[in-house]
CSV table of C-alpha atoms in Angstrom, one decimal:
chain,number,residue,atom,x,y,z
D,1,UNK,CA,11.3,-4.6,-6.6
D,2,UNK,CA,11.7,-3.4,-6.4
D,3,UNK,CA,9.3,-5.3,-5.9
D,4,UNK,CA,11.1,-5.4,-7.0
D,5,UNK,CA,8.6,-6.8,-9.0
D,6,UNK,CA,10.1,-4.3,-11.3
D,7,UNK,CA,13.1,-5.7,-11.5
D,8,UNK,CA,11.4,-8.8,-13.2
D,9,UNK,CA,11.9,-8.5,-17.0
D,10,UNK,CA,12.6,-11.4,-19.9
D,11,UNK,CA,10.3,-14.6,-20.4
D,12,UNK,CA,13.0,-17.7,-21.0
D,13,UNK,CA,14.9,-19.4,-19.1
D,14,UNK,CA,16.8,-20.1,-22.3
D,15,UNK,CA,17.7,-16.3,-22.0
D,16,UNK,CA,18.6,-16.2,-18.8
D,17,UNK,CA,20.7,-13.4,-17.6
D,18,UNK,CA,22.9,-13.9,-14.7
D,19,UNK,CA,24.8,-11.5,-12.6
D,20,UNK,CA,27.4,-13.1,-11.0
D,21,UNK,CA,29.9,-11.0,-8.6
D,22,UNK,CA,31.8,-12.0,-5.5
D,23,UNK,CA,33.7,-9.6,-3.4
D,24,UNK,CA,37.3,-10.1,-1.9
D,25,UNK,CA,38.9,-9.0,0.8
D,26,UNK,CA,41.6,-6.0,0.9
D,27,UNK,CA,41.9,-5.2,4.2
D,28,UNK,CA,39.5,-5.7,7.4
D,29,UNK,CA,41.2,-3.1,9.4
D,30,UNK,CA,41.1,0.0,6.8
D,31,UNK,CA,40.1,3.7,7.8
D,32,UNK,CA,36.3,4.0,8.1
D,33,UNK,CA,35.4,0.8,9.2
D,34,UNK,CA,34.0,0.9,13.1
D,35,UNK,CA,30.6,0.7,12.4
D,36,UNK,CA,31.4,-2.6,10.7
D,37,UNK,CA,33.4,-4.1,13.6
D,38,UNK,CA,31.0,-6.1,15.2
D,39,UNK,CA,30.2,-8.6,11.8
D,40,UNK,CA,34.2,-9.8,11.5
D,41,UNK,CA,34.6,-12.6,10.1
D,42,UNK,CA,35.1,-15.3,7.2
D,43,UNK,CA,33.8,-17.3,4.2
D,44,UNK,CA,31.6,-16.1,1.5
D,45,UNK,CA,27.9,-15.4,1.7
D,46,UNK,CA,26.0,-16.2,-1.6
D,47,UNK,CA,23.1,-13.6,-2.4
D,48,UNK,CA,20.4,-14.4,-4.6
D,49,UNK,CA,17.8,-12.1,-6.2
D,50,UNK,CA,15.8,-10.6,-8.9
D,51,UNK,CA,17.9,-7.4,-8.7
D,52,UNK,CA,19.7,-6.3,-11.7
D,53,UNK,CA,21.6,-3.5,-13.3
D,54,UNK,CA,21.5,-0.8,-13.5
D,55,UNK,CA,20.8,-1.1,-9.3
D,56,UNK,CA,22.6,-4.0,-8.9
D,57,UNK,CA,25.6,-2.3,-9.9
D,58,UNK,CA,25.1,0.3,-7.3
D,59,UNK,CA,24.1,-2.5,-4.6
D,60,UNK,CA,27.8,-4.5,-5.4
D,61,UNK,CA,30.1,-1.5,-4.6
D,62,UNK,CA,28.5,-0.9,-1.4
D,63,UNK,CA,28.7,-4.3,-0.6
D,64,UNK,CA,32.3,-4.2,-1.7
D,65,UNK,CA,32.7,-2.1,1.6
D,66,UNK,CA,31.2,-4.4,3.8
D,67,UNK,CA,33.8,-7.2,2.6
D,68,UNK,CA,37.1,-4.4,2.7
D,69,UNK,CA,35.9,-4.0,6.6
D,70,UNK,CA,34.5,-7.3,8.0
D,71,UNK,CA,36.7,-10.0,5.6
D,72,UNK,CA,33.3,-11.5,4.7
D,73,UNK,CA,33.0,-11.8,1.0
D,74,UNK,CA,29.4,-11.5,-0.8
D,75,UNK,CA,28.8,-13.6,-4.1
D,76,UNK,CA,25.9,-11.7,-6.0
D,77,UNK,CA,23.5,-13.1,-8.5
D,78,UNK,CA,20.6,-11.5,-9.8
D,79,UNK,CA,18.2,-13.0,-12.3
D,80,UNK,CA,15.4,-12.4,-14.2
D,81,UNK,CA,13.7,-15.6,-13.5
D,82,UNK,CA,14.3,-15.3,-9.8
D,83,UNK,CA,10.2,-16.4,-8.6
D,84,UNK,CA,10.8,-19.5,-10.7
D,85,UNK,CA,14.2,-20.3,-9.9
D,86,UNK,CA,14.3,-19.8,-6.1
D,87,UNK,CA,11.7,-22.7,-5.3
D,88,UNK,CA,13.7,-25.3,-7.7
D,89,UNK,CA,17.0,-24.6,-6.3
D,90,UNK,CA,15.8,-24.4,-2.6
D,91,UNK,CA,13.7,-28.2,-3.7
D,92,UNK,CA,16.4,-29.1,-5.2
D,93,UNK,CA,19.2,-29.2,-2.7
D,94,UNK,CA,20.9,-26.1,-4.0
D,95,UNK,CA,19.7,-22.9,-1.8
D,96,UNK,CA,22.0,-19.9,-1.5
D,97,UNK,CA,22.5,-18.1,1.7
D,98,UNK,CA,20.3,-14.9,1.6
D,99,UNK,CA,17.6,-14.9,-0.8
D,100,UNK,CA,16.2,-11.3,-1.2
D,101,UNK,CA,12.8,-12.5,-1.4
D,102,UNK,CA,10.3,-9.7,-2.7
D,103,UNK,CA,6.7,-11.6,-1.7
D,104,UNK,CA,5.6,-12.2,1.2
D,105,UNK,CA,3.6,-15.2,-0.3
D,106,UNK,CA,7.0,-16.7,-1.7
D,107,UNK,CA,8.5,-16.1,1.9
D,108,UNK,CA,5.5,-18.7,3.1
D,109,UNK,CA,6.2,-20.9,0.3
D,110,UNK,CA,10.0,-20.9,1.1
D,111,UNK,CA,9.0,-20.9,4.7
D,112,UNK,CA,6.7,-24.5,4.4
D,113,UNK,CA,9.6,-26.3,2.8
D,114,UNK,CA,11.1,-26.6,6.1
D,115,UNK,CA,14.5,-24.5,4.4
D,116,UNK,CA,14.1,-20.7,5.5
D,117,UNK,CA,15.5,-19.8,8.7
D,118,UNK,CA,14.5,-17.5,11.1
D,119,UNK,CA,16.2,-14.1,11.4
D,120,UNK,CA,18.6,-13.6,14.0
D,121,UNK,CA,18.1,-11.8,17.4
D,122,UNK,CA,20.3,-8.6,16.1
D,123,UNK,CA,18.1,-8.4,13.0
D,124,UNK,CA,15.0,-8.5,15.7
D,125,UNK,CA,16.2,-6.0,17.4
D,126,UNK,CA,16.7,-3.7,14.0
D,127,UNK,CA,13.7,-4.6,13.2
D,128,UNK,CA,12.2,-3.4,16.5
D,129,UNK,CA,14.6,-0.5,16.6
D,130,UNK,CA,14.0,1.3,13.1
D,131,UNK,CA,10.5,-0.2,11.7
D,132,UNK,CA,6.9,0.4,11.7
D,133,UNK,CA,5.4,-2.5,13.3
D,134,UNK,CA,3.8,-3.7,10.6
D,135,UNK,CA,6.9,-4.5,8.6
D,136,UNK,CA,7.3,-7.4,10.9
D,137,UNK,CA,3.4,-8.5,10.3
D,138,UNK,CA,4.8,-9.5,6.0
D,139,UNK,CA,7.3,-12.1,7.1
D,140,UNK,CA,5.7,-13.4,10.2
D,141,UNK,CA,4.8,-17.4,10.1
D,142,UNK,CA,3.8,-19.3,13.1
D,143,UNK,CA,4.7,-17.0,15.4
D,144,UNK,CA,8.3,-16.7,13.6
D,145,UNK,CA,10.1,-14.0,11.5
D,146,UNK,CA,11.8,-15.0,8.6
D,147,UNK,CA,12.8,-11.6,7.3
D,148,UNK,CA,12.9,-7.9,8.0
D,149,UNK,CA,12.7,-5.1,5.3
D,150,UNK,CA,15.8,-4.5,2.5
D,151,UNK,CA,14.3,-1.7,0.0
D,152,UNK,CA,10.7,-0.2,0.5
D,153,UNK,CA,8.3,1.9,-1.9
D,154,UNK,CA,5.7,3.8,-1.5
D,155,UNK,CA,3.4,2.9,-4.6
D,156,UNK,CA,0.7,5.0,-3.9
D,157,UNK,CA,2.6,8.1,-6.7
D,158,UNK,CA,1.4,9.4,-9.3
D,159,UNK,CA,4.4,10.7,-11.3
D,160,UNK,CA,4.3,13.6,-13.9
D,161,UNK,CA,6.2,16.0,-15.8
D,162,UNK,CA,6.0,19.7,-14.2
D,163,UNK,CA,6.8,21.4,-17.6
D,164,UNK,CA,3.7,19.5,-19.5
D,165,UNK,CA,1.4,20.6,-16.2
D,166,UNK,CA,1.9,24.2,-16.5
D,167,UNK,CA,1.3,23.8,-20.1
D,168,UNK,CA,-1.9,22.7,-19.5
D,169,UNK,CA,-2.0,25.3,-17.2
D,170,UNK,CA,-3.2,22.2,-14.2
D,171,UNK,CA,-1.7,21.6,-10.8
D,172,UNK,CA,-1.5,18.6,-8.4
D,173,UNK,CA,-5.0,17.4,-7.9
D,174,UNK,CA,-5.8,16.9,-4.2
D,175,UNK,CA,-8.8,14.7,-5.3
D,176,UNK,CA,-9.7,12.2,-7.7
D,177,UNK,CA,-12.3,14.1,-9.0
D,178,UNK,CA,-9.5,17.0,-9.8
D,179,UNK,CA,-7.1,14.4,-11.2
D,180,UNK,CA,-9.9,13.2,-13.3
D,181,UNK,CA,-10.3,17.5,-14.0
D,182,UNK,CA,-6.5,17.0,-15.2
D,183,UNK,CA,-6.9,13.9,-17.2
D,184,UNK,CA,-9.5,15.7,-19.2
D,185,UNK,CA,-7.2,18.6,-20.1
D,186,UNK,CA,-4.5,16.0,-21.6
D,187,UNK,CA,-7.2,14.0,-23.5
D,188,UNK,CA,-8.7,17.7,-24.9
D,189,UNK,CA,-5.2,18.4,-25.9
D,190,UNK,CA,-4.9,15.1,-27.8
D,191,UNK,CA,-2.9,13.2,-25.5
D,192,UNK,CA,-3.4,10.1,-23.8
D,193,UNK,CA,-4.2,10.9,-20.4
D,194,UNK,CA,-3.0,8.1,-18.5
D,195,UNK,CA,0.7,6.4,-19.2
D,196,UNK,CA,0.6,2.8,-19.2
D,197,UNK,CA,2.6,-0.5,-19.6
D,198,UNK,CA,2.7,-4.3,-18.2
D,199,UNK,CA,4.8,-6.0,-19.2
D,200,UNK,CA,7.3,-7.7,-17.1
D,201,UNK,CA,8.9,-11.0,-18.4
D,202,UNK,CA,7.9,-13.9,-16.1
D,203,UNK,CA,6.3,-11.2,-13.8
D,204,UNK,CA,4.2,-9.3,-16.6
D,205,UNK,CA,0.6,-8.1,-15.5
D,206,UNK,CA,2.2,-6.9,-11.9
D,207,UNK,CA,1.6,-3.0,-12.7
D,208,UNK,CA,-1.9,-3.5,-13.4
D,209,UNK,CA,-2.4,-5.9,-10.6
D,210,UNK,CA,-1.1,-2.7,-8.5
D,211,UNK,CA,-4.0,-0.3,-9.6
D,212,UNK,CA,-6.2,-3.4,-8.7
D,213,UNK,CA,-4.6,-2.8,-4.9
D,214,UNK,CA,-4.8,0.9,-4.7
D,215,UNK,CA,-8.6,1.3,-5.5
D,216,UNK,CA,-9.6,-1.7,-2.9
D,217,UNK,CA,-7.6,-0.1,-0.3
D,218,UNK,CA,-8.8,3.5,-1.4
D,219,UNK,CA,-13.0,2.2,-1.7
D,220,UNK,CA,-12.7,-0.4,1.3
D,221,UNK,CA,-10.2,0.3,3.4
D,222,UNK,CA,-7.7,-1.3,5.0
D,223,UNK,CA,-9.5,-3.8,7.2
D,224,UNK,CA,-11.4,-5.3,4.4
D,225,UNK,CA,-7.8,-4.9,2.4
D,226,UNK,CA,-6.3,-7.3,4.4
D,227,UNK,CA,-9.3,-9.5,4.1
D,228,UNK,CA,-8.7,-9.9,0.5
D,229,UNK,CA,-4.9,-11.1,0.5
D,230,UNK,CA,-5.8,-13.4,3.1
D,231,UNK,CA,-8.5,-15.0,0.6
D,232,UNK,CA,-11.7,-14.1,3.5
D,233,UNK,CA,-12.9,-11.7,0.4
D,234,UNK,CA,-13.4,-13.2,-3.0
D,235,UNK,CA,-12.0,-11.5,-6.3
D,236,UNK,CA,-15.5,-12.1,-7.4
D,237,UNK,CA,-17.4,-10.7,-3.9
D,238,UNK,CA,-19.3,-7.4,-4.8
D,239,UNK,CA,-16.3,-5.3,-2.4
D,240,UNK,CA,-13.5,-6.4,-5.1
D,241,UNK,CA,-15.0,-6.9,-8.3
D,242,UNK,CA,-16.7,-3.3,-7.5
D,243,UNK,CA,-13.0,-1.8,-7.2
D,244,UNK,CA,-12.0,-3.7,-10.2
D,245,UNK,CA,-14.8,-2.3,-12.3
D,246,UNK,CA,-13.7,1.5,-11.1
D,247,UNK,CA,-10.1,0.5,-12.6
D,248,UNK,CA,-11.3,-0.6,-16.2
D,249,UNK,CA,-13.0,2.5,-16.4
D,250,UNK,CA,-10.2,4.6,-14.6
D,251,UNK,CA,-7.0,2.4,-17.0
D,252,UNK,CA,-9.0,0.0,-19.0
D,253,UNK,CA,-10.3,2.3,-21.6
D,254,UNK,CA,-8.8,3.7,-25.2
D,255,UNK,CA,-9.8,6.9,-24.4
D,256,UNK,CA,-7.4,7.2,-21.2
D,257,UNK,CA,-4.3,4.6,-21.9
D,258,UNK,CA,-4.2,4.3,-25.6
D,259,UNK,CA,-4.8,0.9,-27.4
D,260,UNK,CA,-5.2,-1.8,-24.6
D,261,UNK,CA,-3.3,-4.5,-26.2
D,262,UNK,CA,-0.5,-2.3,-26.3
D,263,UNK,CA,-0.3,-2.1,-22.6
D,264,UNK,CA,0.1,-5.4,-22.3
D,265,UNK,CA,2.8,-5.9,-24.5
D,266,UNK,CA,4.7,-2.0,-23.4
D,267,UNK,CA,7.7,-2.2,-20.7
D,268,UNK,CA,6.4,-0.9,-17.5
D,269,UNK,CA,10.3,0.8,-17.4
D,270,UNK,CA,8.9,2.4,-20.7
D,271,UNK,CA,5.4,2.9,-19.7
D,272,UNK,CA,6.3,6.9,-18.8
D,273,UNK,CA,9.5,7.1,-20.7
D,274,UNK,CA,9.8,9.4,-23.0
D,275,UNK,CA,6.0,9.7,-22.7
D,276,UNK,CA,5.3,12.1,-19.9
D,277,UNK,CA,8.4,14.6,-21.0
D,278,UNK,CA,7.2,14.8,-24.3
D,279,UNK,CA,3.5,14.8,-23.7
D,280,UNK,CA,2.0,11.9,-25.2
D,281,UNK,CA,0.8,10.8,-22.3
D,282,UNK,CA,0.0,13.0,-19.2
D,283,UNK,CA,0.5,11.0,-15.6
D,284,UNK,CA,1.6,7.5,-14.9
D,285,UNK,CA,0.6,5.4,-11.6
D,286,UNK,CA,3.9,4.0,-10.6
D,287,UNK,CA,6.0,3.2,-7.3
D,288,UNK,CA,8.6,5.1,-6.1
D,289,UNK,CA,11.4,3.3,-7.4
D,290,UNK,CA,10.2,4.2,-10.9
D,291,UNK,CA,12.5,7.3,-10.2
D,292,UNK,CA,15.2,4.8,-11.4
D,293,UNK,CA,14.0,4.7,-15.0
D,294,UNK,CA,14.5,7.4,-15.8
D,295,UNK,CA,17.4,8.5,-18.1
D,296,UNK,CA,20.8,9.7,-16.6
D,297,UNK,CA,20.7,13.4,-15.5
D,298,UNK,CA,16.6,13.8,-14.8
D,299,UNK,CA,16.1,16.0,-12.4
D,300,UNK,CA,13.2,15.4,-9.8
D,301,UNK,CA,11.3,17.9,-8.1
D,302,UNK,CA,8.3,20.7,-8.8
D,303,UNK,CA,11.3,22.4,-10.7
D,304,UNK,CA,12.6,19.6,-12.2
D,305,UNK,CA,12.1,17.4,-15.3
D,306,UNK,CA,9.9,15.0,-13.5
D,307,UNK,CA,7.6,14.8,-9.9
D,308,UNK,CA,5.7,13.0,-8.0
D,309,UNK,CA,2.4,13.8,-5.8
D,310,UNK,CA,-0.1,11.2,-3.6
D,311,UNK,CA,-2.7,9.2,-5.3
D,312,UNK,CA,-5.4,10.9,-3.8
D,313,UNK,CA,-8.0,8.8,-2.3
D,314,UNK,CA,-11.2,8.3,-3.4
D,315,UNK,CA,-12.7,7.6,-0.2
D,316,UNK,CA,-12.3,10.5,3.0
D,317,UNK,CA,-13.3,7.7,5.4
D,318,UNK,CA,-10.1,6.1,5.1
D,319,UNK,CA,-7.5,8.8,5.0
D,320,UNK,CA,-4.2,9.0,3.3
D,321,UNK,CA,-3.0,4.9,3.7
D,322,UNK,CA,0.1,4.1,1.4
D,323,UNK,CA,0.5,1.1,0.1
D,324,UNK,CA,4.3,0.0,0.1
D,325,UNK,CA,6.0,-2.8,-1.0
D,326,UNK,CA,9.4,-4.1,-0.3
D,327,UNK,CA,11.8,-7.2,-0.4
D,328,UNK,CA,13.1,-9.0,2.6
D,329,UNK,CA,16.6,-11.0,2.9
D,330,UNK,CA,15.5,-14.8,4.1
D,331,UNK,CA,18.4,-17.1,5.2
D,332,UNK,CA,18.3,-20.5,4.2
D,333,UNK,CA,21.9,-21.2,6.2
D,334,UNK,CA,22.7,-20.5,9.8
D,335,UNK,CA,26.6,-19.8,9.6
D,336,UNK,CA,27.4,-17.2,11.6
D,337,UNK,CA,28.2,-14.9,8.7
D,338,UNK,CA,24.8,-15.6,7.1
D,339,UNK,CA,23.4,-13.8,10.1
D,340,UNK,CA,26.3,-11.0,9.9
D,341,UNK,CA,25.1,-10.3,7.0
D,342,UNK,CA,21.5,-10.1,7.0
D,343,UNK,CA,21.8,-7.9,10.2
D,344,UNK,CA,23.7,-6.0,8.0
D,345,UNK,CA,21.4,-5.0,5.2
D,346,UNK,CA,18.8,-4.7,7.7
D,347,UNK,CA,21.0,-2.0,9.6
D,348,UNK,CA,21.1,1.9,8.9
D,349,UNK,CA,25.0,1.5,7.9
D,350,UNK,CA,24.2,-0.3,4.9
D,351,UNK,CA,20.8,2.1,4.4
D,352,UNK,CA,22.4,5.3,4.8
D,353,UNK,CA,25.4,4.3,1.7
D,354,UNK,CA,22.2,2.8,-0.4
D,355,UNK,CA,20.5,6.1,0.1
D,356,UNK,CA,23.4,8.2,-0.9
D,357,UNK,CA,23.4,6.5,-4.3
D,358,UNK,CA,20.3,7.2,-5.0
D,359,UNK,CA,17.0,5.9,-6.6
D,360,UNK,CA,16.4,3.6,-3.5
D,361,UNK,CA,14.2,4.4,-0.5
D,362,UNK,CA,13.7,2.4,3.1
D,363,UNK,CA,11.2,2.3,6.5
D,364,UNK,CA,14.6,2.4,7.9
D,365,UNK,CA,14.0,5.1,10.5
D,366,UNK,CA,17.6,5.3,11.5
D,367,UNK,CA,18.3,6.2,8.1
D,368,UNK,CA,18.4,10.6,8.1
D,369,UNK,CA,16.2,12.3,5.7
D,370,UNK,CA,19.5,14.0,4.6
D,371,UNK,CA,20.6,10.7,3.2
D,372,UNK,CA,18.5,11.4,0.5
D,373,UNK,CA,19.2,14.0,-2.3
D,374,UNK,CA,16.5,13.4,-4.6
D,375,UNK,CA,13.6,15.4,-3.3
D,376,UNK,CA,11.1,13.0,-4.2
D,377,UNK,CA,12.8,10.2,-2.6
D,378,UNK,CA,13.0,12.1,0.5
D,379,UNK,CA,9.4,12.7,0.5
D,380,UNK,CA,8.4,8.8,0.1
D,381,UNK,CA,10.7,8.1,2.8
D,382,UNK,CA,9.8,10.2,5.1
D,383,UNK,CA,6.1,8.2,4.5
D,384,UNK,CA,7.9,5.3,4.6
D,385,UNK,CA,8.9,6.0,8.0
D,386,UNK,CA,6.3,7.2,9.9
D,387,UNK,CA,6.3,4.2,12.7
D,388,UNK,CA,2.5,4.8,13.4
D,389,UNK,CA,0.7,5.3,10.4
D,390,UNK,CA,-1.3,3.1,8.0
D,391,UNK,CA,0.8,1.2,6.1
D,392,UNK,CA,-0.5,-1.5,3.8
D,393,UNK,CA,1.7,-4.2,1.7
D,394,UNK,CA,1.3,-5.2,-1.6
D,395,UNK,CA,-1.7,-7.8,-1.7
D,396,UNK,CA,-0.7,-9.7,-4.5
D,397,UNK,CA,2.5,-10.1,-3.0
D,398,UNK,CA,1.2,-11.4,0.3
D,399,UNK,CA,-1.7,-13.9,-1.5
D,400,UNK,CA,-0.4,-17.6,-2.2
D,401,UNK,CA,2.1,-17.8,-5.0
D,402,UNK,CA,-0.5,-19.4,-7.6
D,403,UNK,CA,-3.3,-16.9,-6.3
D,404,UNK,CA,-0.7,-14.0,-7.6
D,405,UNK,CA,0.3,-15.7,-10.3
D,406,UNK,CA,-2.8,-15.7,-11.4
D,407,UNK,CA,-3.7,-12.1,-10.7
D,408,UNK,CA,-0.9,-11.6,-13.1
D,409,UNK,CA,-1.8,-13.1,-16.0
D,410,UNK,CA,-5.5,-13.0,-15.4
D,411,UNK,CA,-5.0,-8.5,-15.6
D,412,UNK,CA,-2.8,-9.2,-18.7
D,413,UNK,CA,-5.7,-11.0,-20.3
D,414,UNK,CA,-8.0,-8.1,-19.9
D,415,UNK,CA,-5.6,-6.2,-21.6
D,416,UNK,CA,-4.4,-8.8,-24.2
D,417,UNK,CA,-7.3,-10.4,-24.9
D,418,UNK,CA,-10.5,-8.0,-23.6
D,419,UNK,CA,-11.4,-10.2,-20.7
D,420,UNK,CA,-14.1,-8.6,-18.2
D,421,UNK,CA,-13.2,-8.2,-15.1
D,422,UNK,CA,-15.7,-10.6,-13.8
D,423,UNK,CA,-14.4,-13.1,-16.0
D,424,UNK,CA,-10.9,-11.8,-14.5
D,425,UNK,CA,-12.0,-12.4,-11.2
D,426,UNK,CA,-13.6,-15.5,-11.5
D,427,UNK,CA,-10.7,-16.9,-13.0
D,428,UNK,CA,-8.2,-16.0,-10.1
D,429,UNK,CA,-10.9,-17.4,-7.2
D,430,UNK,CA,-10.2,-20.5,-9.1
D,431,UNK,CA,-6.4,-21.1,-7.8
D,432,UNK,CA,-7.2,-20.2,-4.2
């Protein structure tokens, strides 16, 4: 979301916002369309998801191409209340096609309701074809895949502005203890060294349950990592609430993020806009697909208005693993243009157009680097691709959907309401 956990914003279902689009047919045998012959067909494909503008504007016109070669229309609608809504309309009798499921957890929720659908044996093969193995690991469920990846991130950035750096007169820290070097010169120079913001609508708490994630996987490791998301390692055991205690004094104090209460109650889109251009605040921890917040006509880059570098780890033992995230098209139909579809948005023909528009990376490997103008983008997806390296998903996405839930709103109380994090953790072991 994005996660698109990012793409998560609003509280009501009173205001619900709905993006509603469906795509017809112009002609099925126009210019330009070979790499689309073998998914011909008919009908109309419903597509649900928490994706909204300003990329689910970008996502219809691509899909607009799909329907102009293969005569398969695509109905689009993207909520803001998509974790809620999904489970009641797939409980309910009323599941659309393709849900474009950004938690694991939920994919195992949808999965033990005896709706989802297995992925087809082209999307295997894409899957096999383009992925690192461990892709295949987030949607696997009794020996069965239910999805395989749409959009990816790498959410182990750090993003800053280049112009406020060499006004400092600091350069990208290799090590924590030179980012901590750097946070020191913005706090000397008045500024709040650390941009931050969680809220989120129905999904509010999810950056802070990110920084949470990075500083288990950085102090434990990946092994004991997975441990945690699959509940054999407490919140409260002294591995996790050790990492936790790191983060409140890392983004849980005055001195580096500003009032706390107002991080609970700040946009994460806002969290580092304007605030890292204008200097109020010096870095912000933040996924790749933050790029897309940005206003119109940012440029990325060392030269540019705005950059990225690697969270660096605090730990050598462990290396340089990335935590990514992603979302994952699950079928809850098995017409045969379901499956041309989801083969579809698995495949490098729909990557490589998504890539050309920009603020969007994938693990697609059969999507070229030179898809990718920004130069940040093409740096996280070339991390995003190595097939062999360690790639970690988002825990909270991958826990039980109350477990999450809770790690949610349990992180927005220690900012809301000055919880500890013992008290934080506590709370969350209570809902697995």
């Amino acid at each position: 979301m994005l996660k698109k956990k990012g793409l998560l914003v609003g509280a009501a279902v009173a205001v619900l916002s709905l993006v509603a689009t469906t795509f017809t047919a112009t002609s099925a045998s126009a210019a330009g369309c070979d790499e689309y012959s073998k998914w011909k067909g008919t009908g109309t494909v419903k597509i649900f998801a928490g994706i909204r503008d300003p990329e689910a504007s970008v996502m219809e016109k691509i899909f607009a191409e799909f329907t102009k070669c293969t005569g398969i229309k695509i109905a689009y609608e993207g909520t803001d209340q998509f974790e809620t809504l999904l489970p009641v309309r797939v409980k309910g009798g009323n599941a659309p096609d393709l849900a474009i499921i950004p938690q694991p957890g939920l994919v195992s929720t949808m999965v033990a309701t005896g709706k989802a659908v297995p992925i087809s044996a082209a999307t295997r093969a894409n899957l096999s074809n383009y992925y690192n193995p461990a892709w295949a690991s987030f949607t696997t469920i009794n020996g069965r895949i239910y999805g395989a990846p749409f959009g990816a991130s790498s959410k182990s950035l750090v993003w800053y502005s280049p112009a406020q750096f060499k006004k400092l007169g600091v350069s990208i820290p290799d090590t924590w203890k030179e980012m901590e070097a750097v946070a020191a010169k913005f706090e000397k120079a008045g500024a709040n060294p650390w941009c931050a913001g969680i809220e989120s609508g129905a999904a509010t708490g999810w950056p802070a349950t990110d920084w949470i994630e990075q500083m288990v996987l950085r102090e434990q490791g990946p092994k004991k990592y997975n441990q945690w998301w699959q509940g054999k390692l407490k919140f409260s055991s002294p591995e996790i609430l050790g990492a936790m205690n790191k983060v409140a004094a890392w983004l849980g104090t005055k001195s580096q993020v500003g009032d706390l209460k107002s991080v609970a109650t700040r946009k994460f889109q806002d969290a580092g806009v304007p605030g890292l251009k204008n200097g109020t605040c010096g870095m912000l921890q933040q996924a790749s697909f933050y790029s897309s917040m940005f206003p119109a006509g940012t440029t990325f880059g060392p030269a540019g208005d705005a950059d990225a570098f690697y969270l660096p780890a605090t730990n050598s033992k462990f290396g340089k693993p990335i935590m990514g995230g992603g979302e994952f098209p699950v079928a809850f139909s098995k017409k045969k243009e379901v499956g041309f579809v989801q083969d579809y948005l698995s495949s490098p023909v729909y990557g490589i157009e998504r890539a050309k528009a920009g603020g969007w990376t994938s693990a697609n490997t059969g999507i070229p680097l030179s898809s990718y103008s920004d130069p940040v983008l093409k740096v996280v997806a070339a991390q995003l691709q190595n097939k062999s390296g360690a790639i970690v998903f988002d825990a909270s996405d991958l826990m039980p959907t109350a477990v999450n839930g809770a790690f949610w709103k349990e992180m927005t109380k220690f900012y809301a309401e000055g919880k500890s994090m013992k008290e934080v953790a506590s709370s969350i072991d209570a809902n697995w």
